Coordinates of C-alpha atoms and ligand atoms in Angstrom, one line a residue:
X353 CA 21.5 -62.9 -60.2
X354 CA 22.7 -63.6 -56.6
X355 CA 25.7 -61.8 -55.2
X356 CA 27.7 -65.0 -55.2
X357 CA 26.8 -65.6 -58.8
X358 CA 27.9 -62.0 -59.6
X359 CA 31.2 -62.7 -57.7
X360 CA 31.8 -65.9 -59.5
X361 CA 31.3 -64.2 -62.9
X362 CA 33.7 -61.5 -61.9
X363 CA 36.4 -63.9 -60.6
X364 CA 36.8 -65.3 -64.1
X365 CA 38.1 -61.9 -65.3
X366 CA 40.9 -61.6 -62.7
X367 CA 44.4 -62.5 -63.9
X368 CA 46.7 -64.6 -61.8
X369 CA 43.8 -66.2 -59.9
X370 CA 42.9 -69.9 -59.8
X371 CA 39.2 -70.4 -59.1
X372 CA 37.8 -73.7 -57.7
X373 CA 34.1 -74.5 -57.9
X374 CA 33.8 -78.3 -57.7
X375 CA 32.0 -79.7 -54.7
X376 CA 34.7 -82.1 -53.5
X377 CA 37.4 -79.5 -53.5
X378 CA 35.1 -76.9 -51.9
X379 CA 34.5 -79.4 -49.1
X380 CA 38.1 -80.4 -48.7
X381 CA 39.3 -76.8 -48.7
X382 CA 36.7 -75.6 -46.2
X383 CA 37.8 -77.9 -43.3
X384 CA 40.7 -78.4 -41.0
X385 CA 41.4 -80.9 -38.1
X386 CA 38.4 -79.6 -36.0
X387 CA 37.1 -83.2 -35.7
X388 CA 39.6 -83.7 -32.8
X389 CA 36.8 -81.9 -30.9
X390 CA 33.4 -83.7 -30.8
X391 CA 31.8 -80.3 -30.1
X392 CA 33.3 -78.6 -33.1
X393 CA 32.6 -81.6 -35.3
X394 CA 28.9 -81.0 -34.7
X395 CA 29.1 -77.2 -34.8
X396 CA 31.0 -76.9 -38.0
X397 CA 29.5 -79.5 -40.2
X398 CA 28.0 -78.0 -43.3
X399 CA 30.2 -74.9 -43.3
X400 CA 31.4 -75.0 -46.9
X401 CA 32.7 -72.1 -49.0
X402 CA 30.8 -71.0 -52.1
X403 CA 34.1 -70.7 -54.0
X404 CA 37.8 -71.2 -53.4
X405 CA 40.4 -68.9 -54.9
X406 CA 44.2 -69.2 -55.1
X407 CA 45.8 -65.8 -55.8
X408 CA 49.2 -65.7 -57.4
X409 CA 50.0 -62.0 -56.8
X410 CA 49.0 -59.0 -54.7
X411 CA 46.9 -57.5 -57.4
X412 CA 44.7 -60.6 -57.6
X413 CA 44.2 -60.6 -53.8
X414 CA 43.2 -56.9 -54.0
X415 CA 40.8 -57.5 -56.9
X416 CA 39.0 -60.3 -54.9
X417 CA 38.9 -58.2 -51.7
X418 CA 37.5 -55.2 -53.6
X419 CA 34.7 -57.2 -55.2
X420 CA 33.9 -59.0 -51.9
X421 CA 33.7 -55.5 -50.2
X422 CA 31.2 -54.3 -53.0
X423 CA 29.1 -57.4 -52.6
X424 CA 29.5 -57.9 -48.8
X425 CA 30.8 -61.4 -49.2
X426 CA 33.0 -63.0 -46.5
X427 CA 36.6 -64.1 -47.1
X428 CA 38.3 -66.8 -45.0
X429 CA 42.0 -67.3 -45.5
X430 CA 43.5 -70.8 -45.6
X431 CA 47.1 -71.8 -45.3
X432 CA 47.8 -75.5 -44.9
X433 CA 44.4 -76.2 -43.2
X434 CA 46.0 -78.0 -40.3
X435 CA 44.4 -75.9 -37.5
X436 CA 42.4 -77.7 -34.8
X437 CA 39.7 -75.3 -33.9
X438 CA 38.1 -74.8 -37.3
X439 CA 40.1 -71.6 -37.7
X440 CA 40.0 -71.6 -41.5
X441 CA 36.4 -72.9 -41.7
X442 CA 34.1 -70.4 -43.5
X443 CA 31.3 -70.1 -40.9
X444 CA 29.2 -67.9 -43.2
X445 CA 30.4 -69.5 -46.5
X446 CA 31.6 -67.0 -49.1
X447 CA 35.2 -67.2 -50.4
X448 CA 38.0 -69.3 -49.1
X449 CA 41.3 -67.8 -50.1
X450 CA 44.0 -70.4 -50.3
X451 CA 47.5 -68.9 -50.0
X452 CA 49.5 -71.8 -51.4
X453 CA 51.0 -69.8 -54.3
X454 CA 52.5 -67.3 -51.9
X455 CA 55.3 -69.7 -51.2
X456 CA 58.6 -67.8 -51.6
X457 CA 61.3 -67.0 -49.1
X458 CA 61.9 -63.4 -50.1
X459 CA 64.9 -62.2 -48.2
X460 CA 67.4 -63.2 -45.5
X461 CA 69.0 -60.5 -43.5
X462 CA 72.4 -61.7 -42.3
X463 CA 73.0 -58.9 -39.8
X464 CA 69.9 -59.8 -37.7
X465 CA 69.2 -63.3 -38.8
X466 CA 65.7 -62.1 -39.8
X467 CA 63.9 -63.7 -42.7
X468 CA 61.1 -62.2 -44.9
X469 CA 58.9 -65.0 -46.2
X470 CA 55.5 -65.1 -48.0
X471 CA 52.7 -66.3 -45.8
X472 CA 51.8 -69.5 -47.7
X473 CA 55.3 -70.9 -47.5
X474 CA 55.4 -74.3 -45.8
X475 CA 57.6 -74.2 -42.7
X476 CA 59.6 -77.2 -44.0
X477 CA 60.5 -75.2 -47.1
X478 CA 61.4 -72.1 -45.0
X479 CA 63.8 -74.2 -43.0
X480 CA 65.3 -75.7 -46.2
X481 CA 66.1 -72.2 -47.4
X482 CA 67.3 -71.0 -44.0
X483 CA 69.7 -73.9 -43.7
X484 CA 71.7 -72.4 -46.7
X485 CA 72.5 -69.6 -44.3
X486 CA 73.1 -71.8 -41.2
X487 CA 69.8 -70.7 -39.7
X488 CA 66.4 -72.3 -38.8
X489 CA 63.0 -71.2 -37.5
X490 CA 62.9 -70.8 -33.8
X491 CA 59.4 -72.2 -33.3
X492 CA 57.6 -75.0 -35.1
X493 CA 54.2 -76.7 -34.7
X494 CA 54.5 -80.5 -34.9
X495 CA 52.7 -80.1 -38.2
X496 CA 55.7 -78.2 -39.6
X497 CA 55.9 -80.4 -42.7
X498 CA 52.4 -79.4 -44.1
X499 CA 51.5 -76.1 -42.2
X500 CA 52.3 -72.6 -43.6
X501 CA 54.2 -69.9 -41.7
X502 CA 51.2 -67.5 -42.2
X503 CA 48.8 -70.1 -40.7
X504 CA 51.1 -70.7 -37.8
X505 CA 51.4 -67.0 -36.9
X506 CA 47.7 -66.5 -37.5
X507 CA 46.3 -69.6 -35.9
X508 CA 49.1 -71.4 -33.9
X509 CA 50.5 -70.7 -30.5
X510 CA 53.8 -72.4 -30.0
X511 CA 55.4 -75.9 -30.1
X512 CA 58.8 -77.3 -30.8
X513 CA 61.2 -74.6 -29.7
X514 CA 58.8 -73.1 -27.0
X515 CA 61.1 -74.6 -24.3
X516 CA 63.6 -71.9 -25.3
X517 CA 61.6 -69.2 -27.3
X518 CA 58.3 -69.2 -25.6
X519 CA 55.0 -68.6 -27.4
X520 CA 54.4 -66.9 -30.7
X521 CA 52.8 -63.8 -29.2
X522 CA 55.8 -63.2 -26.9
X523 CA 57.7 -60.1 -27.8
X524 CA 60.5 -60.7 -30.3
X525 CA 58.8 -63.7 -32.1
X526 CA 57.3 -61.5 -34.9
X527 CA 59.2 -58.6 -36.4
X528 CA 56.8 -57.4 -39.1
X529 CA 54.0 -58.3 -41.5
X530 CA 52.6 -57.1 -44.8
X531 CA 48.9 -57.5 -45.1
X532 CA 46.0 -56.4 -47.3
X533 CA 43.0 -54.7 -45.8
X534 CA 39.4 -55.1 -47.1
X535 CA 37.5 -51.9 -48.1
X536 CA 36.6 -50.1 -51.3
X537 CA 40.3 -49.8 -52.1
X538 CA 42.3 -52.7 -50.6
X539 CA 46.0 -52.1 -50.4
X540 CA 49.2 -53.7 -49.3
X541 CA 50.0 -52.3 -45.8
X542 CA 53.4 -52.7 -44.0
X543 CA 53.4 -53.2 -40.3
X544 CA 56.4 -53.0 -37.9
X545 CA 56.7 -55.3 -34.9
X546 CA 54.4 -53.2 -32.7
X547 CA 51.8 -52.7 -35.4
X548 CA 51.9 -56.4 -36.2
X549 CA 50.9 -57.5 -32.7
X550 CA 47.1 -57.3 -33.3
X551 CA 47.4 -59.5 -36.4
X552 CA 49.4 -62.1 -34.5
X553 CA 47.1 -65.0 -33.6
X554 CA 44.0 -63.3 -34.9
X555 CA 42.8 -66.2 -37.2
X556 CA 43.0 -63.9 -40.2
X557 CA 40.1 -61.7 -38.9
X558 CA 41.9 -58.4 -39.3
X559 CA 44.0 -58.6 -42.5
X560 CA 45.2 -60.9 -45.3
X561 CA 48.8 -61.5 -44.5
X562 CA 51.0 -61.8 -47.6
X563 CA 54.4 -61.9 -46.0
X564 CA 56.1 -61.9 -42.6
X565 CA 59.4 -60.9 -41.1
X566 CA 60.6 -63.4 -38.5
X567 CA 63.6 -64.0 -36.3
X568 CA 65.6 -67.2 -36.8
X569 CA 68.0 -69.2 -34.7
X570 CA 71.4 -70.6 -35.4
X571 CA 70.8 -74.0 -37.1
X572 CA 72.0 -76.9 -35.0
X573 CA 72.1 -80.7 -35.4
X574 CA 69.4 -81.8 -33.0
X575 CA 69.5 -85.2 -31.3
X576 CA 66.4 -87.0 -30.1
X577 CA 66.9 -88.5 -26.7
X578 CA 64.5 -90.5 -24.6
X579 CA 64.7 -91.3 -20.9
X580 CA 62.5 -94.2 -19.6
X581 CA 61.3 -93.6 -16.1
X582 CA 58.9 -95.7 -13.9
X583 CA 57.9 -92.8 -11.7
X584 CA 55.9 -89.8 -12.9
X585 CA 57.1 -87.6 -10.0
X586 CA 60.7 -88.3 -11.0
X587 CA 60.0 -87.7 -14.7
X588 CA 58.6 -84.2 -13.9
X589 CA 61.6 -83.5 -11.6
X590 CA 64.2 -84.4 -14.2
X591 CA 62.4 -82.6 -17.0
X592 CA 62.6 -79.5 -14.8
X593 CA 66.3 -80.1 -14.3
X594 CA 66.9 -80.6 -18.0
X595 CA 65.0 -77.4 -18.8
X596 CA 67.0 -75.4 -16.3
X597 CA 70.4 -76.8 -17.3
X598 CA 72.8 -74.7 -19.4
X599 CA 72.3 -76.7 -22.6
X600 CA 70.6 -76.1 -25.9
X601 CA 67.2 -77.8 -25.9
X602 CA 64.6 -77.6 -28.6
X603 CA 62.0 -79.8 -27.0
X604 CA 61.3 -81.4 -23.6
X605 CA 58.1 -83.5 -23.1
X606 CA 56.7 -86.3 -20.9
X607 CA 54.4 -88.9 -22.2
X608 CA 52.9 -91.0 -19.4
X609 CA 53.1 -94.7 -19.9
X610 CA 49.4 -95.3 -20.8
X611 CA 49.9 -92.8 -23.6
X612 CA 53.2 -94.4 -24.8
X613 CA 51.2 -97.6 -25.4
X614 CA 49.4 -95.8 -28.3
X615 CA 52.6 -94.5 -29.9
X616 CA 54.2 -96.0 -32.9
X617 CA 56.5 -99.1 -32.4
X618 CA 59.7 -97.3 -33.2
X619 CA 59.0 -95.0 -30.3
X620 CA 57.5 -97.1 -27.6
X621 CA 60.0 -99.9 -27.7
X622 CA 59.8 -102.7 -25.1
X623 CA 60.2 -100.7 -21.9
X624 CA 56.7 -100.0 -20.4
X625 CA 57.5 -96.8 -18.6
X626 CA 56.8 -93.1 -18.8
X627 CA 59.0 -91.4 -21.4
X628 CA 60.8 -88.1 -21.1
X629 CA 61.5 -86.9 -24.6
X630 CA 64.2 -84.3 -25.5
X631 CA 65.7 -82.7 -28.6
X632 CA 69.1 -81.5 -27.6
X633 CA 72.3 -80.4 -29.3
X634 CA 75.2 -82.8 -29.2
X635 CA 77.0 -80.7 -26.6
X636 CA 74.1 -81.1 -24.2
X637 CA 73.9 -84.9 -24.2
X638 CA 76.6 -85.5 -21.6
X639 CA 74.8 -83.1 -19.2
X640 CA 71.5 -85.0 -19.7
X641 CA 73.5 -88.2 -19.0
X642 CA 74.9 -86.7 -15.8
X643 CA 71.5 -85.8 -14.5
X644 CA 70.1 -89.2 -15.5
X645 CA 72.9 -91.0 -13.5
X646 CA 72.1 -89.1 -10.4
X647 CA 68.6 -90.5 -10.7
X648 CA 69.8 -94.0 -11.7
X649 CA 68.2 -93.6 -15.1
X650 CA 69.5 -94.3 -18.5
X651 CA 69.2 -92.1 -21.6
X652 CA 68.6 -93.6 -25.0
X653 CA 70.1 -91.5 -27.8
X654 CA 67.9 -92.1 -30.9
X655 CA 70.4 -90.2 -33.0
X656 CA 70.6 -87.0 -35.1
X657 CA 67.2 -86.0 -36.3
X658 CA 68.1 -85.7 -40.0
X659 CA 69.4 -89.3 -39.9
X660 CA 66.2 -90.7 -38.4
X661 CA 63.6 -92.4 -40.5
X662 CA 60.8 -91.2 -38.1
X663 CA 60.8 -87.8 -36.5
X664 CA 60.3 -87.2 -32.8
X665 CA 57.9 -84.4 -33.8
X666 CA 55.5 -87.2 -34.8
X667 CA 54.9 -88.0 -31.1
X668 CA 54.9 -84.6 -29.4
X669 CA 52.7 -81.5 -29.1
X670 CA 49.4 -82.3 -30.7
X671 CA 50.9 -85.2 -32.6
X672 CA 50.6 -87.2 -29.4
X673 CA 46.8 -86.7 -29.7
X674 CA 47.0 -87.6 -33.4
X675 CA 48.6 -90.9 -32.6
X676 CA 46.0 -91.7 -29.9
X677 CA 43.2 -90.9 -32.2
X678 CA 44.7 -93.0 -35.0
X679 CA 44.0 -96.0 -32.7
X680 CA 40.8 -94.8 -31.1
X681 CA 38.7 -91.8 -32.2
X682 CA 37.1 -91.5 -28.8
X683 CA 40.2 -89.6 -27.5
X684 CA 40.1 -85.9 -27.6
X685 CA 42.3 -83.4 -25.7
X686 CA 42.8 -80.2 -23.7
X687 CA 45.5 -77.6 -23.5
X688 CA 46.7 -75.8 -20.4
X689 CA 49.5 -74.1 -18.6
X690 CA 50.1 -76.0 -15.3
X691 CA 50.4 -74.1 -12.0
X692 CA 54.0 -73.4 -11.3
X693 CA 55.3 -75.7 -8.6
X694 CA 51.9 -77.5 -8.2
X695 CA 52.0 -79.4 -11.5
X696 CA 51.9 -82.9 -9.8
X697 CA 49.3 -81.8 -7.3
X698 CA 47.0 -81.0 -10.2
X699 CA 47.8 -84.3 -12.0
X700 CA 47.3 -86.4 -8.9
X701 CA 44.0 -84.7 -7.9
X702 CA 42.7 -85.2 -11.5
X703 CA 43.9 -88.8 -11.6
X704 CA 41.9 -89.6 -8.4
X705 CA 38.7 -88.2 -9.9
X706 CA 39.0 -89.2 -13.6
X707 CA 41.3 -92.2 -13.5
X708 CA 42.7 -93.4 -16.8
X709 CA 40.1 -91.5 -18.8
X710 CA 42.4 -88.5 -18.5
X711 CA 46.1 -89.2 -19.4
X712 CA 48.9 -86.8 -19.1
X713 CA 51.2 -85.4 -21.8
X714 CA 53.4 -82.5 -20.6
X715 CA 55.5 -80.1 -22.6
X716 CA 58.3 -77.9 -21.2
X717 CA 57.9 -74.3 -22.2
X718 CA 59.2 -70.9 -21.4
X719 CA 56.5 -68.4 -20.4
X720 CA 58.0 -64.9 -20.7
X721 CA 61.4 -66.2 -19.7
X722 CA 60.1 -68.5 -16.9
X723 CA 60.4 -72.3 -17.3
X724 CA 57.0 -73.8 -17.0
X725 CA 55.1 -77.0 -17.8
X726 CA 52.2 -77.0 -20.3
X727 CA 50.0 -80.0 -20.7
X728 CA 48.0 -81.4 -23.5
X729 CA 46.2 -84.2 -21.7
X730 CA 44.2 -86.6 -23.7
X731 CA 40.7 -87.5 -22.5
X732 CA 38.2 -90.2 -23.4
X733 CA 35.2 -88.3 -24.6
X734 CA 32.2 -88.7 -22.4
X735 CA 30.2 -85.6 -23.2
X736 CA 30.3 -81.9 -22.9
X737 CA 29.3 -81.7 -19.3
X738 CA 32.2 -83.8 -18.2
X739 CA 34.5 -81.7 -20.4
X740 CA 33.2 -78.5 -18.6
X741 CA 33.7 -80.2 -15.3
X742 CA 37.3 -81.2 -16.1
X743 CA 38.1 -77.6 -17.3
X744 CA 36.5 -76.1 -14.1
X745 CA 38.5 -78.6 -11.9
X746 CA 41.8 -77.8 -13.6
X747 CA 41.1 -74.0 -13.3
X748 CA 40.3 -74.4 -9.6
X749 CA 43.7 -76.2 -9.2
X750 CA 45.5 -73.2 -10.8
X751 CA 45.8 -74.2 -14.5
X752 CA 45.3 -71.7 -17.3
X753 CA 43.1 -73.3 -20.0
X754 CA 43.4 -72.8 -23.7
X755 CA 40.2 -74.5 -24.8
X756 CA 40.5 -76.3 -28.1
X757 CA 36.7 -76.9 -28.2
X758 CA 35.7 -73.4 -29.1
X759 CA 35.8 -71.5 -32.4
X760 CA 36.8 -68.0 -31.3
X761 CA 40.3 -66.4 -31.0
X762 CA 39.4 -65.5 -27.4
X763 CA 38.0 -69.0 -26.4
X764 CA 41.2 -70.8 -27.7
X765 CA 43.4 -68.2 -26.0
X766 CA 43.3 -66.6 -22.6
X767 CA 39.5 -66.2 -22.8
X768 CA 39.8 -62.4 -22.8
X769 CA 39.1 -59.9 -25.5
X770 CA 42.2 -58.1 -26.9
X771 CA 41.0 -54.6 -27.6
X772 CA 43.9 -54.0 -30.1
X773 CA 42.8 -56.9 -32.2
X774 CA 39.3 -55.5 -32.4
X775 CA 40.5 -52.0 -33.2
X776 CA 42.6 -53.5 -36.0
X777 CA 39.6 -55.2 -37.4
X778 CA 37.5 -52.0 -37.2
X779 CA 40.3 -50.3 -39.2
X780 CA 41.3 -53.0 -41.7
X781 CA 38.0 -54.9 -42.1
X782 CA 35.3 -52.4 -41.2
X783 CA 32.5 -54.5 -42.7
X784 CA 33.6 -57.6 -40.7
X785 CA 34.1 -59.7 -43.8
X786 CA 37.3 -61.5 -42.8
X787 CA 36.6 -64.9 -41.2
X788 CA 33.3 -63.8 -39.6
X789 CA 32.3 -65.3 -36.3
X790 CA 35.8 -65.9 -35.0
X791 CA 36.6 -62.7 -33.2
X792 CA 34.3 -62.4 -30.2
X793 CA 35.5 -58.9 -29.4
X794 CA 34.2 -57.8 -32.9
X795 CA 30.7 -58.9 -32.0
X796 CA 30.9 -56.7 -28.9
X797 CA 32.8 -53.9 -30.8
X798 CA 30.7 -51.0 -29.7
X799 CA 32.5 -51.1 -26.4
X800 CA 35.8 -50.4 -28.2
X801 CA 34.6 -48.1 -31.0
Ligands
FAD648 C1 48.4 -83.1 -35.3 C2 48.4 -81.7 -35.1 C3 49.5 -81.1 -34.4 C4 49.5 -79.7 -34.1 N1 50.6 -79.2 -33.4 C5 50.6 -77.9 -33.2 C6 51.7 -77.3 -32.4 O1 52.6 -78.0 -32.0 N2 51.6 -76.0 -32.2 C7 50.6 -75.2 -32.7 O2 50.6 -73.9 -32.5 N3 49.6 -75.7 -33.5 C8 49.6 -77.0 -33.7 N4 48.6 -77.5 -34.5 C9 47.7 -76.6 -35.2 C10 48.2 -76.2 -36.6 O3 48.7 -77.3 -37.2 C11 49.2 -75.1 -36.5 O4 48.8 -74.0 -35.8 C12 49.6 -74.6 -37.9 O5 50.7 -73.8 -37.8 C13 48.5 -73.9 -38.7 O6 49.1 -73.6 -40.0 P1 48.2 -73.8 -41.3 O7 49.0 -73.3 -42.5 O8 47.7 -75.2 -41.4 O9 47.0 -72.8 -41.0 P2 45.5 -72.9 -41.3 O10 44.9 -74.0 -40.5 O11 45.3 -72.9 -42.8 O12 45.0 -71.5 -40.8 C14 45.1 -71.2 -39.4 C15 44.4 -69.8 -39.2 O13 45.3 -68.8 -39.8 C16 44.5 -68.1 -40.7 N5 45.5 -67.7 -41.8 C17 46.2 -68.6 -42.6 N6 46.9 -68.0 -43.5 C18 46.7 -66.7 -43.3 C19 47.1 -65.5 -43.9 N7 48.0 -65.5 -44.9 N8 46.7 -64.3 -43.5 C20 45.8 -64.2 -42.5 N9 45.3 -65.3 -41.8 C21 45.7 -66.5 -42.2 C22 43.4 -68.9 -41.1 O14 42.3 -68.1 -41.6 C23 43.1 -69.6 -39.8 O15 42.3 -68.8 -39.0 C24 48.5 -78.9 -34.7 C25 47.5 -79.5 -35.4 C26 47.4 -80.8 -35.6 C27 46.3 -81.4 -36.4

């Protein structure tokens, strides 16, 4: 009997565990949105789990982990499966562990505003619970309706809220985690903020996160506001002014007009111009208006988010790319932090070289307290060598690239190995069974051992 057959036989004996073996579910639960990248689409096809499990308690996770340790079978954790880099794709098959039953908000701490939540909880559900205490999550991906909080911390980077709260790995955005290790005696381990750092954005390669403690913000009524602007330079200038103003902002983005053409009707309207998009609290709208008047621009208040039929989150962050791809699958994208002060220089240089095959979508972010512009430009796919050339050109112009066309933690991040993440893997996953192939530093671990 093969090890996989032995495992499958054993899984039937574990209480509080759902086991999925049928081919269509195995395929569905082994993929994410990696097909945004033509490179990953090729690289990851055929990576399908041997079995999917859905644990309902800590004991059932430990039982699966122990058996996988005995039989040396990989485990890849899955939240909502909305990642873009094949983060939850089981490269070496084995078990996919789907965390959807870990969906409770466990505790709210009124003194600090912290919340303890199970990792498989959808962010939309976390926010519903938090609203009862007048709070909300600080950071959300544009996939917040279907993505889990554990998947966001393990595989995401930032998003709506980053204009104020920065990126997920910035100090203060993760207060603690509980996670299970994988060895001959898997256990629930508790990590404080400092100890949690290596598990943050590690693609589930160094622990099975069961719950997290996160900071929250005061819940506000957010209003979606759009400013139409014919001039891209001016759009960038006013977005910077909005970001620096003493107002509450949750989002600030620019979609250049060729991108706006691809957006849903309710958003693009009749005005063929670039759009500066904001989410702002009521008290900030008159300041936005004041800045607009100085530039002879008009703001359009779409209204309070909860009253809107369509959400502004459907056209920002990587949802911009989603909308483009809904109309033409040849669009793909890149992610970068633009050089401070030289954002337009980069855009104009790239425009000259690549024309309308590279369109610009900017997001205002705070990078360790400094207002910056990130970009998620969309590009018409014309092969890997042109992609490499675009990346090299942007780097030369001072951008920091977060490449969404690679499968490793390092490749999608700053491109450098984080020794603490590798050390945590050596400690909590000494056989390298968690999401194998995704942590480059593990492959080169002898340097850190
Ligand atoms: C249209 C679109 C828009 C997007 N917008 C954004 C955005 O604005 N910002 C952003 O950061 N991302 C964005 N993403 C990527 C993704 O949606 C988010 O990062 C999301 O939060 C991932 O959550 P998930 O539950 O789907 O995680 P999954 O895709 O299921 O998993 C992500 C990673 O986390 C690991 N993981 C999941 N749960 C656990 C756990 N309990 N323990 C350990 N590891 C775990 C998985 O193994 C995997 O490596 C976008 C994707 C799409 C398709």
